[in-house]
Amino acid sequence: MSEVFTVIPETCEAAAVKLIGVVVKRFTDICLFICVQFVKFLQQR
């Protein structure tokens, strides 16, 4: 019974780490996209 309780947190932790990685990557991509659009906008003026 105790083995089950040790496996679950590890699985959740791995899933959380993977999820955070995806979110951070997505956030970085969005920031880069916004920065590029902003620079283009400034160059057009």
mmCIF file of N, CA and C in Angstrom:
data_model
loop_
_atom_site.group_PDB
_atom_site.id
_atom_site.type_symbol
_atom_site.label_atom_id
_atom_site.label_comp_id
_atom_site.label_asym_id
_atom_site.label_seq_id
_atom_site.Cartn_x
_atom_site.Cartn_y
_atom_site.Cartn_z
ATOM 1 N N MET A 1 0.835 -1.206 0.000
ATOM 2 C CA MET A 1 0.000 0.000 0.000
ATOM 3 C C MET A 1 0.870 1.256 0.000
ATOM 4 N N SER A 2 1.964 1.212 0.734
ATOM 5 C CA SER A 2 2.814 2.394 0.832
ATOM 6 C C SER A 2 3.516 2.682 -0.497
ATOM 7 N N GLU A 3 3.754 1.627 -1.288
ATOM 8 C CA GLU A 3 4.406 1.818 -2.586
ATOM 9 C C GLU A 3 3.561 2.687 -3.511
ATOM 10 N N VAL A 4 2.253 2.492 -3.464
ATOM 11 C CA VAL A 4 1.344 3.269 -4.307
ATOM 12 C C VAL A 4 1.449 4.753 -3.972
ATOM 13 N N PHE A 5 1.550 5.053 -2.687
ATOM 14 C CA PHE A 5 1.589 6.456 -2.262
ATOM 15 C C PHE A 5 2.904 7.132 -2.642
ATOM 16 N N THR A 6 3.966 6.349 -2.827
ATOM 17 C CA THR A 6 5.234 6.953 -3.243
ATOM 18 C C THR A 6 5.273 7.144 -4.757
ATOM 19 N N VAL A 7 4.558 6.273 -5.491
ATOM 20 C CA VAL A 7 4.560 6.372 -6.956
ATOM 21 C C VAL A 7 3.731 7.559 -7.430
ATOM 22 N N ILE A 8 2.578 7.777 -6.816
ATOM 23 C CA ILE A 8 1.658 8.836 -7.253
ATOM 24 C C ILE A 8 2.309 10.232 -7.220
ATOM 25 N N PRO A 9 2.935 10.627 -6.107
ATOM 26 C CA PRO A 9 3.564 11.959 -6.100
ATOM 27 C C PRO A 9 4.651 12.097 -7.163
ATOM 28 N N GLU A 10 5.420 11.043 -7.391
ATOM 29 C CA GLU A 10 6.477 11.106 -8.408
ATOM 30 C C GLU A 10 5.887 11.322 -9.792
ATOM 31 N N THR A 11 4.792 10.627 -10.078
ATOM 32 C CA THR A 11 4.120 10.776 -11.371
ATOM 33 C C THR A 11 3.565 12.187 -11.519
ATOM 34 N N CYS A 12 2.937 12.676 -10.466
ATOM 35 C CA CYS A 12 2.375 14.035 -10.486
ATOM 36 C C CYS A 12 3.484 15.062 -10.662
ATOM 37 N N GLU A 13 4.607 14.831 -9.978
ATOM 38 C CA GLU A 13 5.729 15.761 -10.062
ATOM 39 C C GLU A 13 6.281 15.799 -11.483
ATOM 40 N N ALA A 14 6.436 14.621 -12.081
ATOM 41 C CA ALA A 14 6.945 14.539 -13.454
ATOM 42 C C ALA A 14 5.994 15.246 -14.415
ATOM 43 N N ALA A 15 4.694 15.022 -14.222
ATOM 44 C CA ALA A 15 3.693 15.659 -15.074
ATOM 45 C C ALA A 15 3.723 17.173 -14.896
ATOM 46 N N ALA A 16 3.869 17.619 -13.653
ATOM 47 C CA ALA A 16 3.899 19.050 -13.361
ATOM 48 C C ALA A 16 5.120 19.705 -13.994
ATOM 49 N N VAL A 17 6.265 19.039 -13.884
ATOM 50 C CA VAL A 17 7.499 19.576 -14.466
ATOM 51 C C VAL A 17 7.365 19.696 -15.981
ATOM 52 N N LYS A 18 6.774 18.656 -16.602
ATOM 53 C CA LYS A 18 6.586 18.670 -18.052
ATOM 54 C C LYS A 18 5.631 19.793 -18.447
ATOM 55 N N LEU A 19 4.558 19.949 -17.666
ATOM 56 C CA LEU A 19 3.559 20.973 -17.945
ATOM 57 C C LEU A 19 4.172 22.366 -17.832
ATOM 58 N N ILE A 20 4.966 22.580 -16.778
ATOM 59 C CA ILE A 20 5.624 23.875 -16.576
ATOM 60 C C ILE A 20 6.561 24.172 -17.746
ATOM 61 N N GLY A 21 7.282 23.135 -18.191
ATOM 62 C CA GLY A 21 8.190 23.303 -19.323
ATOM 63 C C GLY A 21 7.453 23.762 -20.570
ATOM 64 N N VAL A 22 6.299 23.133 -20.825
ATOM 65 C CA VAL A 22 5.492 23.490 -21.999
ATOM 66 C C VAL A 22 4.977 24.919 -21.875
ATOM 67 N N VAL A 23 4.484 25.272 -20.686
ATOM 68 C CA VAL A 23 3.940 26.619 -20.459
ATOM 69 C C VAL A 23 5.025 27.674 -20.636
ATOM 70 N N VAL A 24 6.208 27.414 -20.085
ATOM 71 C CA VAL A 24 7.316 28.368 -20.195
ATOM 72 C C VAL A 24 7.719 28.548 -21.658
ATOM 73 N N LYS A 25 7.783 27.430 -22.398
ATOM 74 C CA LYS A 25 8.155 27.505 -23.808
ATOM 75 C C LYS A 25 7.117 28.304 -24.586
ATOM 76 N N ARG A 26 5.846 28.024 -24.321
ATOM 77 C CA ARG A 26 4.758 28.737 -25.005
ATOM 78 C C ARG A 26 4.829 30.224 -24.681
ATOM 79 N N PHE A 27 5.064 30.546 -23.402
ATOM 80 C CA PHE A 27 5.136 31.932 -22.952
ATOM 81 C C PHE A 27 6.293 32.652 -23.638
ATOM 82 N N THR A 28 7.440 31.957 -23.744
ATOM 83 C CA THR A 28 8.609 32.544 -24.394
ATOM 84 C C THR A 28 8.324 32.818 -25.861
ATOM 85 N N ASP A 29 7.673 31.844 -26.524
ATOM 86 C CA ASP A 29 7.327 32.013 -27.942
ATOM 87 C C ASP A 29 6.420 33.224 -28.136
ATOM 88 N N ILE A 30 5.431 33.368 -27.255
ATOM 89 C CA ILE A 30 4.491 34.487 -27.354
ATOM 90 C C ILE A 30 5.215 35.815 -27.140
ATOM 91 N N CYS A 31 6.107 35.861 -26.165
ATOM 92 C CA CYS A 31 6.867 37.091 -25.889
ATOM 93 C C CYS A 31 7.725 37.468 -27.090
ATOM 94 N N LEU A 32 8.386 36.473 -27.674
ATOM 95 C CA LEU A 32 9.215 36.738 -28.849
ATOM 96 C C LEU A 32 8.360 37.266 -29.995
ATOM 97 N N PHE A 33 7.201 36.644 -30.194
ATOM 98 C CA PHE A 33 6.290 37.055 -31.259
ATOM 99 C C PHE A 33 5.858 38.506 -31.059
ATOM 100 N N ILE A 34 5.489 38.852 -29.818
ATOM 101 C CA ILE A 34 5.046 40.213 -29.512
ATOM 102 C C ILE A 34 6.189 41.205 -29.734
ATOM 103 N N CYS A 35 7.392 40.821 -29.310
ATOM 104 C CA CYS A 35 8.551 41.701 -29.491
ATOM 105 C C CYS A 35 8.801 41.962 -30.972
ATOM 106 N N VAL A 36 8.730 40.921 -31.785
ATOM 107 C CA VAL A 36 8.952 41.065 -33.228
ATOM 108 C C VAL A 36 7.895 41.966 -33.844
ATOM 109 N N GLN A 37 6.639 41.753 -33.482
ATOM 110 C CA GLN A 37 5.551 42.576 -34.012
ATOM 111 C C GLN A 37 5.731 44.038 -33.595
ATOM 112 N N PHE A 38 6.172 44.241 -32.357
ATOM 113 C CA PHE A 38 6.364 45.596 -31.840
ATOM 114 C C PHE A 38 7.473 46.306 -32.609
ATOM 115 N N VAL A 39 8.568 45.587 -32.870
ATOM 116 C CA VAL A 39 9.684 46.166 -33.616
ATOM 117 C C VAL A 39 9.245 46.521 -35.035
ATOM 118 N N LYS A 40 8.494 45.624 -35.678
ATOM 119 C CA LYS A 40 7.989 45.898 -37.026
ATOM 120 C C LYS A 40 7.095 47.131 -37.012
ATOM 121 N N PHE A 41 6.250 47.225 -35.983
ATOM 122 C CA PHE A 41 5.340 48.360 -35.856
ATOM 123 C C PHE A 41 6.121 49.663 -35.725
ATOM 124 N N LEU A 42 7.188 49.648 -34.922
ATOM 125 C CA LEU A 42 7.999 50.847 -34.736
ATOM 126 C C LEU A 42 8.721 51.221 -36.026
ATOM 127 N N GLN A 43 9.162 50.223 -36.784
ATOM 128 C CA GLN A 43 9.889 50.492 -38.023
ATOM 129 C C GLN A 43 8.966 51.071 -39.093
ATOM 130 N N GLN A 44 7.692 50.729 -39.036
ATOM 131 C CA GLN A 44 6.742 51.204 -40.043
ATOM 132 C C GLN A 44 6.423 52.684 -39.868
ATOM 133 N N ARG A 45 6.515 53.185 -38.648
ATOM 134 C CA ARG A 45 6.100 54.568 -38.405
ATOM 135 C C ARG A 45 7.011 55.561 -39.095
#
